[in-house]
mmCIF file of C-alpha atoms in Angstrom:
data_model
loop_
_atom_site.group_PDB
_atom_site.id
_atom_site.type_symbol
_atom_site.label_atom_id
_atom_site.label_comp_id
_atom_site.label_asym_id
_atom_site.label_seq_id
_atom_site.Cartn_x
_atom_site.Cartn_y
_atom_site.Cartn_z
ATOM 1 C CA UNK A 1 0.052 -0.027 0.062
ATOM 2 C CA UNK A 2 1.330 3.493 -0.834
ATOM 3 C CA UNK A 3 1.723 6.272 1.705
ATOM 4 C CA UNK A 4 -1.755 7.546 1.098
ATOM 5 C CA UNK A 5 -3.275 4.262 1.803
ATOM 6 C CA UNK A 6 -5.399 4.339 -1.298
ATOM 7 C CA UNK A 7 -3.865 1.617 -3.510
ATOM 8 C CA UNK A 8 -6.151 -1.200 -3.964
ATOM 9 C CA UNK A 9 -5.087 -4.743 -4.033
ATOM 10 C CA UNK A 10 -4.646 -6.143 -7.553
ATOM 11 C CA UNK A 11 -5.000 -9.765 -6.350
ATOM 12 C CA UNK A 12 -6.873 -9.710 -3.020
ATOM 13 C CA UNK A 13 -10.177 -9.073 -4.652
ATOM 14 C CA UNK A 14 -9.940 -12.537 -6.211
ATOM 15 C CA UNK A 15 -9.104 -14.271 -2.997
ATOM 16 C CA UNK A 16 -12.034 -16.161 -1.264
ATOM 17 C CA UNK A 17 -13.761 -13.629 1.003
ATOM 18 C CA UNK A 18 -14.383 -15.150 4.460
ATOM 19 C CA UNK A 19 -15.994 -12.446 6.417
ATOM 20 C CA UNK A 20 -17.002 -13.017 10.053
ATOM 21 C CA UNK A 21 -20.603 -14.649 10.387
ATOM 22 C CA UNK A 22 -20.860 -12.537 13.591
ATOM 23 C CA UNK A 23 -21.930 -9.057 13.986
ATOM 24 C CA UNK A 24 -21.485 -6.402 12.446
ATOM 25 C CA UNK A 25 -20.813 -8.040 9.075
ATOM 26 C CA UNK A 26 -23.001 -11.266 9.358
ATOM 27 C CA UNK A 27 -21.087 -12.840 6.549
ATOM 28 C CA UNK A 28 -20.800 -9.774 4.359
ATOM 29 C CA UNK A 29 -17.645 -7.952 3.244
ATOM 30 C CA UNK A 30 -17.124 -4.779 1.214
ATOM 31 C CA UNK A 31 -14.933 -6.666 -1.243
ATOM 32 C CA UNK A 32 -17.183 -9.481 -1.968
ATOM 33 C CA UNK A 33 -18.803 -9.802 -5.571
ATOM 34 C CA UNK A 34 -22.169 -8.801 -4.371
ATOM 35 C CA UNK A 35 -20.906 -5.426 -3.102
ATOM 36 C CA UNK A 36 -18.804 -4.890 -6.302
ATOM 37 C CA UNK A 37 -21.508 -2.879 -8.163
ATOM 38 C CA UNK A 38 -21.665 -0.426 -5.167
ATOM 39 C CA UNK A 39 -17.953 -0.001 -5.341
ATOM 40 C CA UNK A 40 -18.214 0.704 -9.064
ATOM 41 C CA UNK A 41 -20.706 3.473 -8.533
ATOM 42 C CA UNK A 42 -18.680 4.882 -5.687
ATOM 43 C CA UNK A 43 -15.373 4.903 -7.639
ATOM 44 C CA UNK A 44 -17.162 6.747 -10.624
ATOM 45 C CA UNK A 45 -18.369 9.216 -7.981
ATOM 46 C CA UNK A 46 -14.874 9.769 -6.611
ATOM 47 C CA UNK A 47 -13.490 10.260 -10.115
ATOM 48 C CA UNK A 48 -16.220 12.840 -10.853
ATOM 49 C CA UNK A 49 -17.557 10.430 -13.569
ATOM 50 C CA UNK A 50 -20.888 9.478 -11.953
ATOM 51 C CA UNK A 51 -22.695 10.783 -15.087
ATOM 52 C CA UNK A 52 -21.323 7.459 -16.761
ATOM 53 C CA UNK A 53 -22.675 5.188 -14.100
ATOM 54 C CA UNK A 54 -26.001 4.309 -15.654
ATOM 55 C CA UNK A 55 -24.617 3.544 -19.059
ATOM 56 C CA UNK A 56 -21.811 1.527 -17.634
ATOM 57 C CA UNK A 57 -23.965 -0.484 -15.310
ATOM 58 C CA UNK A 58 -26.543 -1.316 -17.911
ATOM 59 C CA UNK A 59 -23.836 -2.384 -20.325
ATOM 60 C CA UNK A 60 -22.017 -4.392 -17.588
ATOM 61 C CA UNK A 61 -25.428 -6.029 -16.864
ATOM 62 C CA UNK A 62 -25.287 -7.733 -20.321
ATOM 63 C CA UNK A 63 -22.304 -9.816 -19.109
ATOM 64 C CA UNK A 64 -24.091 -11.012 -15.956
ATOM 65 C CA UNK A 65 -23.793 -14.820 -15.688
ATOM 66 C CA UNK A 66 -20.793 -15.079 -17.862
ATOM 67 C CA UNK A 67 -18.616 -15.115 -14.792
ATOM 68 C CA UNK A 68 -19.644 -18.753 -14.215
ATOM 69 C CA UNK A 69 -18.040 -19.734 -17.637
ATOM 70 C CA UNK A 70 -14.768 -17.887 -16.941
ATOM 71 C CA UNK A 71 -11.849 -18.205 -14.647
ATOM 72 C CA UNK A 72 -12.518 -16.075 -11.547
ATOM 73 C CA UNK A 73 -9.990 -13.423 -12.395
ATOM 74 C CA UNK A 74 -11.808 -12.631 -15.683
ATOM 75 C CA UNK A 75 -15.162 -11.954 -13.863
ATOM 76 C CA UNK A 76 -16.692 -8.893 -15.709
ATOM 77 C CA UNK A 77 -18.025 -7.185 -12.589
ATOM 78 C CA UNK A 78 -14.637 -7.670 -10.709
ATOM 79 C CA UNK A 79 -12.420 -6.603 -13.558
ATOM 80 C CA UNK A 80 -14.438 -3.269 -14.102
ATOM 81 C CA UNK A 81 -14.251 -2.752 -10.216
ATOM 82 C CA UNK A 82 -10.538 -3.250 -10.209
ATOM 83 C CA UNK A 83 -10.005 -0.817 -13.164
ATOM 84 C CA UNK A 84 -12.056 1.875 -11.428
ATOM 85 C CA UNK A 85 -10.237 1.358 -8.085
ATOM 86 C CA UNK A 86 -6.849 1.615 -9.641
ATOM 87 C CA UNK A 87 -7.945 4.815 -11.499
ATOM 88 C CA UNK A 88 -9.096 6.163 -7.972
ATOM 89 C CA UNK A 89 -5.755 5.183 -6.388
ATOM 90 C CA UNK A 90 -3.724 6.669 -9.260
ATOM 91 C CA UNK A 91 -5.600 9.945 -9.399
ATOM 92 C CA UNK A 92 -3.806 12.749 -7.312
ATOM 93 C CA UNK A 93 -5.964 13.904 -4.549
ATOM 94 C CA UNK A 94 -8.243 16.955 -5.251
ATOM 95 C CA UNK A 95 -7.922 16.514 -9.050
ATOM 96 C CA UNK A 96 -11.201 16.245 -10.620
ATOM 97 C CA UNK A 97 -11.818 13.477 -13.344
ATOM 98 C CA UNK A 98 -12.539 14.454 -16.867
ATOM 99 C CA UNK A 99 -13.434 12.866 -20.187
ATOM 100 C CA UNK A 100 -9.850 11.978 -20.625
ATOM 101 C CA UNK A 101 -10.091 9.715 -17.571
ATOM 102 C CA UNK A 102 -13.202 8.228 -18.822
ATOM 103 C CA UNK A 103 -11.723 7.375 -22.120
ATOM 104 C CA UNK A 104 -8.703 5.666 -20.255
ATOM 105 C CA UNK A 105 -11.173 3.604 -18.253
ATOM 106 C CA UNK A 106 -12.974 2.409 -21.284
ATOM 107 C CA UNK A 107 -9.773 1.534 -23.089
ATOM 108 C CA UNK A 108 -8.653 -0.580 -19.900
ATOM 109 C CA UNK A 109 -12.111 -2.273 -19.966
ATOM 110 C CA UNK A 110 -11.787 -3.115 -23.713
ATOM 111 C CA UNK A 111 -8.574 -4.793 -22.899
ATOM 112 C CA UNK A 112 -10.110 -7.280 -20.448
ATOM 113 C CA UNK A 113 -10.629 -10.932 -21.559
ATOM 114 C CA UNK A 114 -14.315 -11.041 -20.936
ATOM 115 C CA UNK A 115 -14.896 -8.460 -23.641
ATOM 116 C CA UNK A 116 -13.430 -10.974 -26.250
ATOM 117 C CA UNK A 117 -15.246 -14.000 -24.945
ATOM 118 C CA UNK A 118 -17.402 -15.851 -27.414
ATOM 119 C CA UNK A 119 -20.361 -18.254 -26.637
ATOM 120 C CA UNK A 120 -22.705 -20.320 -28.926
ATOM 121 C CA UNK A 121 -25.256 -22.947 -28.786
ATOM 122 C CA UNK A 122 -24.847 -25.827 -31.057
ATOM 123 C CA UNK A 123 -26.436 -29.261 -31.735
ATOM 124 C CA UNK A 124 -25.032 -32.590 -32.418
ATOM 125 C CA UNK A 125 -23.477 -31.482 -35.668
ATOM 126 C CA UNK A 126 -21.524 -28.869 -33.718
ATOM 127 C CA UNK A 127 -22.562 -26.219 -36.061
ATOM 128 C CA UNK A 128 -23.368 -22.944 -34.071
ATOM 129 C CA UNK A 129 -27.155 -22.353 -34.127
ATOM 130 C CA UNK A 130 -26.960 -18.989 -32.428
ATOM 131 C CA UNK A 131 -23.951 -16.875 -31.121
ATOM 132 C CA UNK A 132 -24.115 -14.418 -28.296
ATOM 133 C CA UNK A 133 -23.549 -10.848 -28.957
ATOM 134 C CA UNK A 134 -23.508 -8.607 -25.835
ATOM 135 C CA UNK A 135 -24.521 -5.506 -27.950
ATOM 136 C CA UNK A 136 -27.902 -7.363 -28.875
ATOM 137 C CA UNK A 137 -28.765 -9.337 -25.812
ATOM 138 C CA UNK A 138 -27.522 -10.075 -22.194
ATOM 139 C CA UNK A 139 -25.751 -13.315 -21.461
ATOM 140 C CA UNK A 140 -28.721 -14.491 -19.432
ATOM 141 C CA UNK A 141 -31.204 -14.090 -22.284
ATOM 142 C CA UNK A 142 -28.546 -15.894 -24.475
ATOM 143 C CA UNK A 143 -28.492 -18.848 -21.950
ATOM 144 C CA UNK A 144 -32.345 -19.035 -22.363
ATOM 145 C CA UNK A 145 -32.075 -19.744 -26.044
ATOM 146 C CA UNK A 146 -30.392 -23.137 -25.532
ATOM 147 C CA UNK A 147 -32.560 -26.009 -26.688
ATOM 148 C CA UNK A 148 -32.686 -29.692 -25.200
ATOM 149 C CA UNK A 149 -29.693 -31.444 -26.574
ATOM 150 C CA UNK A 150 -27.553 -28.494 -27.362
ATOM 151 C CA UNK A 151 -24.166 -27.679 -25.963
ATOM 152 C CA UNK A 152 -22.938 -24.317 -25.216
ATOM 153 C CA UNK A 153 -19.348 -23.606 -25.898
ATOM 154 C CA UNK A 154 -17.568 -20.412 -24.584
ATOM 155 C CA UNK A 155 -14.076 -19.402 -25.612
ATOM 156 C CA UNK A 156 -11.730 -16.673 -26.135
ATOM 157 C CA UNK A 157 -10.269 -16.209 -29.798
ATOM 158 C CA UNK A 158 -6.408 -16.131 -29.838
ATOM 159 C CA UNK A 159 -6.542 -12.714 -31.466
ATOM 160 C CA UNK A 160 -9.506 -11.289 -29.386
ATOM 161 C CA UNK A 161 -12.683 -9.877 -30.703
ATOM 162 C CA UNK A 162 -11.656 -6.384 -32.026
ATOM 163 C CA UNK A 163 -14.965 -5.595 -33.754
ATOM 164 C CA UNK A 164 -16.959 -6.217 -30.533
ATOM 165 C CA UNK A 165 -14.483 -4.339 -28.285
ATOM 166 C CA UNK A 166 -14.700 -1.318 -30.736
ATOM 167 C CA UNK A 167 -18.494 -1.580 -30.627
ATOM 168 C CA UNK A 168 -18.570 -1.774 -26.895
ATOM 169 C CA UNK A 169 -16.107 1.279 -26.546
ATOM 170 C CA UNK A 170 -18.345 3.339 -28.847
ATOM 171 C CA UNK A 171 -21.342 2.495 -26.774
ATOM 172 C CA UNK A 172 -19.752 3.387 -23.559
ATOM 173 C CA UNK A 173 -18.411 6.605 -24.774
ATOM 174 C CA UNK A 174 -21.805 7.576 -26.050
ATOM 175 C CA UNK A 175 -20.994 7.269 -29.678
ATOM 176 C CA UNK A 176 -23.306 4.385 -30.549
ATOM 177 C CA UNK A 177 -26.698 3.233 -29.316
ATOM 178 C CA UNK A 178 -26.890 -0.162 -27.530
#
């Protein structure tokens, strides 16, 4: 931790949280996944970027459920939380956030593996019947499209998914409708 005490842990957020079951926490911890969304909003406020909270959270909601198909360190909500906490820690005290900061945050999000993850439903012939596109539907909506006897495949292309990351960046920057 730096002298200001503001440096977030880059790794501890992925460690199992074992908060006390006794008062006052009753099994909850500020760094568990269920509290991450609140931390995201608070970090945006600290960066003077609260105006972007609704767009970011609605967009991030499209990835809900994907975390069950990824390694824990690629959980979309935890990745976004970590990016924002790092920006809070790196920002000098008293310096307001600006659009340059928001662009930097969006660039960092687009570099995360979850953005490049692909999923599809396919039958016995292994040809994809439907492929998930987070710009068109949430992951939970995609899961509901599976038919009996189909398999879902989830993978990350070796070269990523540049087209999707560009579309997502444009959306988060307000340059494209969802």
